[in-house]
Short mmCIF file of C-alpha atoms in Angstrom, two decimals:
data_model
loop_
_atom_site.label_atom_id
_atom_site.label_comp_id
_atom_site.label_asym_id
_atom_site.label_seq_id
_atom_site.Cartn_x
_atom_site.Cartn_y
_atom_site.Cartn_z
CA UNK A 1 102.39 81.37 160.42
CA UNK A 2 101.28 78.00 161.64
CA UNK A 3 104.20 75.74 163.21
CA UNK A 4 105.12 72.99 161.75
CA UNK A 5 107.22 69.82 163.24
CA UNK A 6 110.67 70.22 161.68
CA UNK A 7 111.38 66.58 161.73
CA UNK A 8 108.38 66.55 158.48
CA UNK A 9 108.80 69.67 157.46
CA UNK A 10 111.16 70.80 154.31
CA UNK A 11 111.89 74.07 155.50
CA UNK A 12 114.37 76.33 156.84
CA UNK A 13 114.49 79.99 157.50
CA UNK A 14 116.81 79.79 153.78
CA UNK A 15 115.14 77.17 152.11
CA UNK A 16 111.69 75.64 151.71
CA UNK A 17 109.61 73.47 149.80
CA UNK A 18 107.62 74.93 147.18
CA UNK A 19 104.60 73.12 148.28
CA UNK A 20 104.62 75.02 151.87
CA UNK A 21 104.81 78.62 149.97
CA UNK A 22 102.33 80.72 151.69
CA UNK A 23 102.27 78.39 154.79
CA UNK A 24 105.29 79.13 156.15
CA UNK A 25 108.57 81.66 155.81
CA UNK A 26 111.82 81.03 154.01
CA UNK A 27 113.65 82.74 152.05
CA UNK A 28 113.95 80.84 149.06
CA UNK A 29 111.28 77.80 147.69
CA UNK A 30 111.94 75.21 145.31
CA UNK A 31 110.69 72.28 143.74
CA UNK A 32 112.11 68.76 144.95
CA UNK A 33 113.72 65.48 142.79
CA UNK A 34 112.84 62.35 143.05
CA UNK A 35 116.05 60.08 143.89
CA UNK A 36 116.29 56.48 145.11
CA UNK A 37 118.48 55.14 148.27
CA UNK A 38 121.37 52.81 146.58
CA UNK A 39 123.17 51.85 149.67
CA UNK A 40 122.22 49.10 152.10
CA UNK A 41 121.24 51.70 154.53
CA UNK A 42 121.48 55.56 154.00
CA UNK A 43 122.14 57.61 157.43
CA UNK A 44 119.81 60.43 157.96
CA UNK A 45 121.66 62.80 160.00
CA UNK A 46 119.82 66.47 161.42
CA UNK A 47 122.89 68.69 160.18
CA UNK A 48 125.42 68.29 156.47
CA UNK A 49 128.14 66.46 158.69
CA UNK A 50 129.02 63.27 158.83
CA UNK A 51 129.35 63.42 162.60
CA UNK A 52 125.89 65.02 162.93
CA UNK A 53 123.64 62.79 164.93
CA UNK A 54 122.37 59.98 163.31
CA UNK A 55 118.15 60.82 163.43
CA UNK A 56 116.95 57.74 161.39
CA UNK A 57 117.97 55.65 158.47
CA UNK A 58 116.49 55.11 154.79
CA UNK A 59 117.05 51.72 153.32
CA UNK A 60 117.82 50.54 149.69
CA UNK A 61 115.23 50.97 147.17
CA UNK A 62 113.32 53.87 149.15
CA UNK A 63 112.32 57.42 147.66
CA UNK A 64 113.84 60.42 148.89
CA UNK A 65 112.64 63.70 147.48
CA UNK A 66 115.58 65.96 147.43
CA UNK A 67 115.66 69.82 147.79
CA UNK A 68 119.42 71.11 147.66
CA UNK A 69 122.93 69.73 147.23
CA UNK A 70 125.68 71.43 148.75
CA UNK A 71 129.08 71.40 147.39
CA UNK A 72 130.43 69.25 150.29
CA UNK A 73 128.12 66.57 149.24
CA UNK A 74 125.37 66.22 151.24
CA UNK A 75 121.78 66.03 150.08
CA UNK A 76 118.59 67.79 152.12
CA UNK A 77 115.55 66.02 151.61
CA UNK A 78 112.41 63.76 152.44
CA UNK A 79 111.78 59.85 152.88
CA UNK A 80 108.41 59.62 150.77
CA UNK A 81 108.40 56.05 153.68
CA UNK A 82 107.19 58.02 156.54
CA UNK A 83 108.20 61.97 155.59
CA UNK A 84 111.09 62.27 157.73
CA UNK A 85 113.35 65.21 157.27
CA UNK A 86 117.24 65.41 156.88
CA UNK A 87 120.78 65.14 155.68
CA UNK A 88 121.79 62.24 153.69
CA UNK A 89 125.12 61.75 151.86
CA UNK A 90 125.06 62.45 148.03
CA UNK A 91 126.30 59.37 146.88
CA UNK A 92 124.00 57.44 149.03
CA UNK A 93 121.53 58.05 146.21
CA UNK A 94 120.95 57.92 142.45
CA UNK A 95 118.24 58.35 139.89
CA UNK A 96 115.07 56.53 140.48
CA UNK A 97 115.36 52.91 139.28
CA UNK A 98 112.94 50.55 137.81
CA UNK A 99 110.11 50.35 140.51
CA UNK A 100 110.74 47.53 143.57
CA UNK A 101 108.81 44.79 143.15
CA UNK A 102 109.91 42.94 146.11
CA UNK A 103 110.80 43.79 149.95
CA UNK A 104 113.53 41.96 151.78
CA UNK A 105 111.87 39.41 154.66
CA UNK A 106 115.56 38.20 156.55
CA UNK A 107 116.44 40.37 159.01
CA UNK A 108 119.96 40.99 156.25
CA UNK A 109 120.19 39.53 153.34
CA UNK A 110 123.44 39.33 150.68
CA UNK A 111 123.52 40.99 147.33
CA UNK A 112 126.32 38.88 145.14
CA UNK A 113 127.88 39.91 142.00
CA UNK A 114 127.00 36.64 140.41
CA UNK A 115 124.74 33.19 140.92
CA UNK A 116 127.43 31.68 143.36
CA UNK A 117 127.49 32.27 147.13
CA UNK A 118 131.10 32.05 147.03
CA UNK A 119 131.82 35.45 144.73
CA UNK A 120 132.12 38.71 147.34
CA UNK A 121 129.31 39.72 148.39
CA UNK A 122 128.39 43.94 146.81
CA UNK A 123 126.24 44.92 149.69
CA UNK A 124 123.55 43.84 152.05
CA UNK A 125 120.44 45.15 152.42
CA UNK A 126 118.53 44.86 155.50
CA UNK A 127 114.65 43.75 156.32
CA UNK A 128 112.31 46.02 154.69
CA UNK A 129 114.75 47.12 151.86
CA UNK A 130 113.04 47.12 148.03
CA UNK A 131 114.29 45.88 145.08
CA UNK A 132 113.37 45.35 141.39
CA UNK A 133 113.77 41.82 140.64
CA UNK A 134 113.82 40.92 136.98
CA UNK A 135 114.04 37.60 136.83
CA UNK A 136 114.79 33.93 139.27
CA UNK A 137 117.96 32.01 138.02
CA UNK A 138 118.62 28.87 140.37
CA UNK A 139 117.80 30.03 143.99
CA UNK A 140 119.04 33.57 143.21
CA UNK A 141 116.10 36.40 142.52
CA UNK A 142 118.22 38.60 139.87
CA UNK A 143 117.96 42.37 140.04
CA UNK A 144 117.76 45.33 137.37
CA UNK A 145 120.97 46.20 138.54
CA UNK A 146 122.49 42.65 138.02
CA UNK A 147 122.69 41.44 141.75
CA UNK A 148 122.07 38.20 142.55
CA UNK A 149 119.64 38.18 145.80
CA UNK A 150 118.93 34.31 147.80
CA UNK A 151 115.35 33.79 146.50
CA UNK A 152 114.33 32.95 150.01
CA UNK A 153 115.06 36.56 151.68
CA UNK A 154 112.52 38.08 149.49
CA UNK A 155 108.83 38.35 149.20
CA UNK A 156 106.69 40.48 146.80
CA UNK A 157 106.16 43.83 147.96
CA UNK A 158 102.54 43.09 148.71
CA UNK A 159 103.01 40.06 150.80
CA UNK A 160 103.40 41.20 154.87
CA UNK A 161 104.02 39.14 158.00
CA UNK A 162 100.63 39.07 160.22
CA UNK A 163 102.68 38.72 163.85
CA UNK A 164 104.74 42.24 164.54
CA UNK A 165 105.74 41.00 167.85
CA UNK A 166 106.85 38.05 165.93
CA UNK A 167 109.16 40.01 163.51
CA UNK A 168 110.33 42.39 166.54
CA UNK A 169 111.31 38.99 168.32
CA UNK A 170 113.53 38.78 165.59
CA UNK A 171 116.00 41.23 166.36
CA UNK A 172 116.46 40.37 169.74
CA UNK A 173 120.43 40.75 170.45
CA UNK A 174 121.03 43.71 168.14
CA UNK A 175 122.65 46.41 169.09
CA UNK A 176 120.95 49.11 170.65
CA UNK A 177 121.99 52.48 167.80
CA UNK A 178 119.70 55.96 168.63
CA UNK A 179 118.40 56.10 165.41
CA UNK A 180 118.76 53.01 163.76
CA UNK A 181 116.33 51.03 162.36
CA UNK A 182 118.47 47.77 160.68
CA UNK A 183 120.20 44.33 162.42
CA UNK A 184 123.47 46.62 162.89
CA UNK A 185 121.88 48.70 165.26
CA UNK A 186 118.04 50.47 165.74
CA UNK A 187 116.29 52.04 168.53
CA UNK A 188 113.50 51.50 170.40
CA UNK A 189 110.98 53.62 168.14
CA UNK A 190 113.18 51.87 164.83
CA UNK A 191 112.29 48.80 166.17
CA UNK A 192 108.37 49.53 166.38
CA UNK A 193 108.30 51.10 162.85
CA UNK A 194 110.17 47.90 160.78
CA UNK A 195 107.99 45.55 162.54
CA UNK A 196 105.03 47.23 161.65
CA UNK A 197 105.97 47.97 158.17
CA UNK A 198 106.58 44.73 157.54
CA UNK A 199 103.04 43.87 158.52
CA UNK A 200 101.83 46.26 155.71
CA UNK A 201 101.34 49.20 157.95
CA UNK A 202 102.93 52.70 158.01
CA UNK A 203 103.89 54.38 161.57
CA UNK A 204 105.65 57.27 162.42
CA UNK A 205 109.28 57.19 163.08
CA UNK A 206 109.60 58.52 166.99
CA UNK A 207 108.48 57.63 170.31
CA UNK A 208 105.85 60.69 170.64
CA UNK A 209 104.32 60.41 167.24
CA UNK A 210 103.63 56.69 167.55
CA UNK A 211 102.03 57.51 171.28
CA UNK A 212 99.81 60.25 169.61
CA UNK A 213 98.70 57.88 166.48
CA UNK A 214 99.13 54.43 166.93
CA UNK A 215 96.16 52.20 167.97
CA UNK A 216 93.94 53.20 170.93
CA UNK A 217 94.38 54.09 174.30
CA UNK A 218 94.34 51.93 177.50
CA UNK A 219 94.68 52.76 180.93
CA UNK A 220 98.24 52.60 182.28
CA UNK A 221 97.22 51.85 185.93
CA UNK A 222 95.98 48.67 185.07
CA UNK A 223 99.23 47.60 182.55
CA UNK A 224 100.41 44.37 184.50
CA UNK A 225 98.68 41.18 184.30
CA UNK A 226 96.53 43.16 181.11
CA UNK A 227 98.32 43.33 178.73
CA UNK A 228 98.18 41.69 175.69
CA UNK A 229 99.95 40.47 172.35
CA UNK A 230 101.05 44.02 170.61
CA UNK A 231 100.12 46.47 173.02
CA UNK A 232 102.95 49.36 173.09
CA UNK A 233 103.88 50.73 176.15
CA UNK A 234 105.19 54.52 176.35
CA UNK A 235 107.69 56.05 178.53
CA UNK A 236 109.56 59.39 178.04
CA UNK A 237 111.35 58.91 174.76
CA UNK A 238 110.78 55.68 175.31
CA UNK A 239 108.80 52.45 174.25
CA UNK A 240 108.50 48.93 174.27
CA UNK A 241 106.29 46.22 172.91
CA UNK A 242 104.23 43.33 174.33
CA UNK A 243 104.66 39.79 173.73
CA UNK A 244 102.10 38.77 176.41
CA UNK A 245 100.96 39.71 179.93
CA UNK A 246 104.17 39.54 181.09
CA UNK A 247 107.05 40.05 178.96
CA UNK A 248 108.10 42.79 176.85
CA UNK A 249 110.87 42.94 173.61
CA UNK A 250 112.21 46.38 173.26
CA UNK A 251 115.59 47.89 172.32
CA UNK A 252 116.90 49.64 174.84
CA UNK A 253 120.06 51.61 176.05
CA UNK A 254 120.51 49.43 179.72
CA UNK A 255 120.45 46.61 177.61
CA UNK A 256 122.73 48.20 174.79
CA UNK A 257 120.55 45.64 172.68
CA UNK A 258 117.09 44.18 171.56
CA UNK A 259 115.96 42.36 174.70
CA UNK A 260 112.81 40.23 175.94
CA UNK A 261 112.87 40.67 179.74
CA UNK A 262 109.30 40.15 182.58
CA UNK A 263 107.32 43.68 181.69
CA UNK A 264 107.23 43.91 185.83
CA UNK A 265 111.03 44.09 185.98
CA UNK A 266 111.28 47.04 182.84
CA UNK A 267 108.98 49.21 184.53
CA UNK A 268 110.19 48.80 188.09
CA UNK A 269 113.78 49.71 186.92
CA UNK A 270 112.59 52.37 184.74
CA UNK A 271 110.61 53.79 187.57
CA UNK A 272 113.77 53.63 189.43
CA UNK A 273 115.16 55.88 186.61
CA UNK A 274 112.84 58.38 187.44
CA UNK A 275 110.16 58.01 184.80
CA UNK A 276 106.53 56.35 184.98
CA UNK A 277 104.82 55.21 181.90
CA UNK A 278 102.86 57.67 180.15
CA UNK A 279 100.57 55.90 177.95
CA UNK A 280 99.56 52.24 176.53
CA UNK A 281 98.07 51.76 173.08
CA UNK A 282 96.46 48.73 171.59
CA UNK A 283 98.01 48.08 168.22
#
């Protein structure tokens, strides 16, 4: 049988997707359900636990196919976003919704139970999150569910920012979370994959499958004093983006946070760490 990478691949030696019958061994397949994401952000953890490692997040309004339910509430399935695999809470999900018209543009926006900033907020979704809007009432884009949504965090779901490096910028001073991808916390590869989305385009969610398909290739000897606006820089399990020739924004674990710092000072340190830069791409 062919190998397949388990992070995009629904199957395990007791389960598998119907689809990969054939291709690969299990010893059951079955056909998945559509669900939706309901919560502000949905963990996607690599085992049914909720102290599993956290291995990405899906955010409200996404599709998640779904291929079992166990009993202790934990559903096994695929973002249809960018065909990660993994554990996700139960109730973190529900029945597929009228279809998003609109993404959220603020790095976190408010969902209210009613047209007045002063009534509790019910949750808050975080940039790149979809919702149905139904109608405007005041300054408040209303959802299908009833939530009342500050006009000015949304955009239509075709409208995308132009400047990555611009929305990546954004985030500086969040916290550094392995895994995450929202303002409470994201990673460096999180971090690449929101900014990009919200320029229209659809990366992969780790380090080593953004080096092998994102942009083209540029010779690492010759990084400083080359580099330009959006060029990604790749370490081991690592990587950071380019503002200019000399400073890079990345989220990062010395940091603990999103940080801009001179590109000549990451690398030297990293170095020190014991690890050179493997690759640069041109976004």
């Amino acid at each position: 049988m062919t190998p397949f990478d388990p992070r995009l691949t629904l199957a395990r030696p007791e389960l598998a997707a119907r689809h990969l019958q054939g291709k690969i061994e299990a010893a059951r397949f079955v056909d998945g359900e559509r669900y939706q994401v309901l919560d502000a952000q949905a963990p996607v953890r690599g085992a049914p636990a909720s102290d599993a490692p956290l291995q990405t997040e899906a955010l409200m309004g996404e599709s998640v196919t779904v291929y079992e339910v166990t009993e202790e509430g934990f559903a096994w399935g695929q973002l249809d976003s960018d065909g990660y695999v993994g554990w996700l809470t139960a109730n973190s999900l529900g029945p597929p919704g009228p279809p998003p018209t609109h993404r959220v543009s603020a790095l976190r926006t408010l969902i209210f139970a009613g047209p007045s900033i002063k009534l509790p907020p019910v949750a808050a979704p975080s940039l790149g999150a979809r919702l149905a809007i139904v109608r405007e009432q005041d300054r408040f884009a209303v959802t299908a569910a009833g939530g009342f949504v500050p006009v000015n965090h949304l955009v239509p779901l075709q409208s995308f920012e132009s400047d990555f490096v611009a929305v990546a910028e954004r985030f500086r001073g969040a916290p550094y979370l392995w895994g995450g991808k929202t303002s409470l916390g994201l990673d460096c590869s999180g971090l690449v994959q929101v900014s990009l989305q919200a320029c229209g385009l659809a990366p992969p969610r780790d380090t080593d499958l953004q080096q092998q398909l994102l942009g083209t290739a540029i010779e690492p000897g010759t990084v400083l004093g080359n580099l330009r606006r959006g060029d990604l820089l790749f370490w081991p399990g690592h990587v950071a983006i380019a503002r200019d020739r000399g400073t890079l924004v990345h989220a990062n674990a010395f940091h603990m946070m999103v940080e801009i710092e001179p590109a000549a000072e990451a690398i030297a340190r990293i170095r020190a760490g014991g690890s050179e830069i493997t690759s640069v791409r041109r976004v």
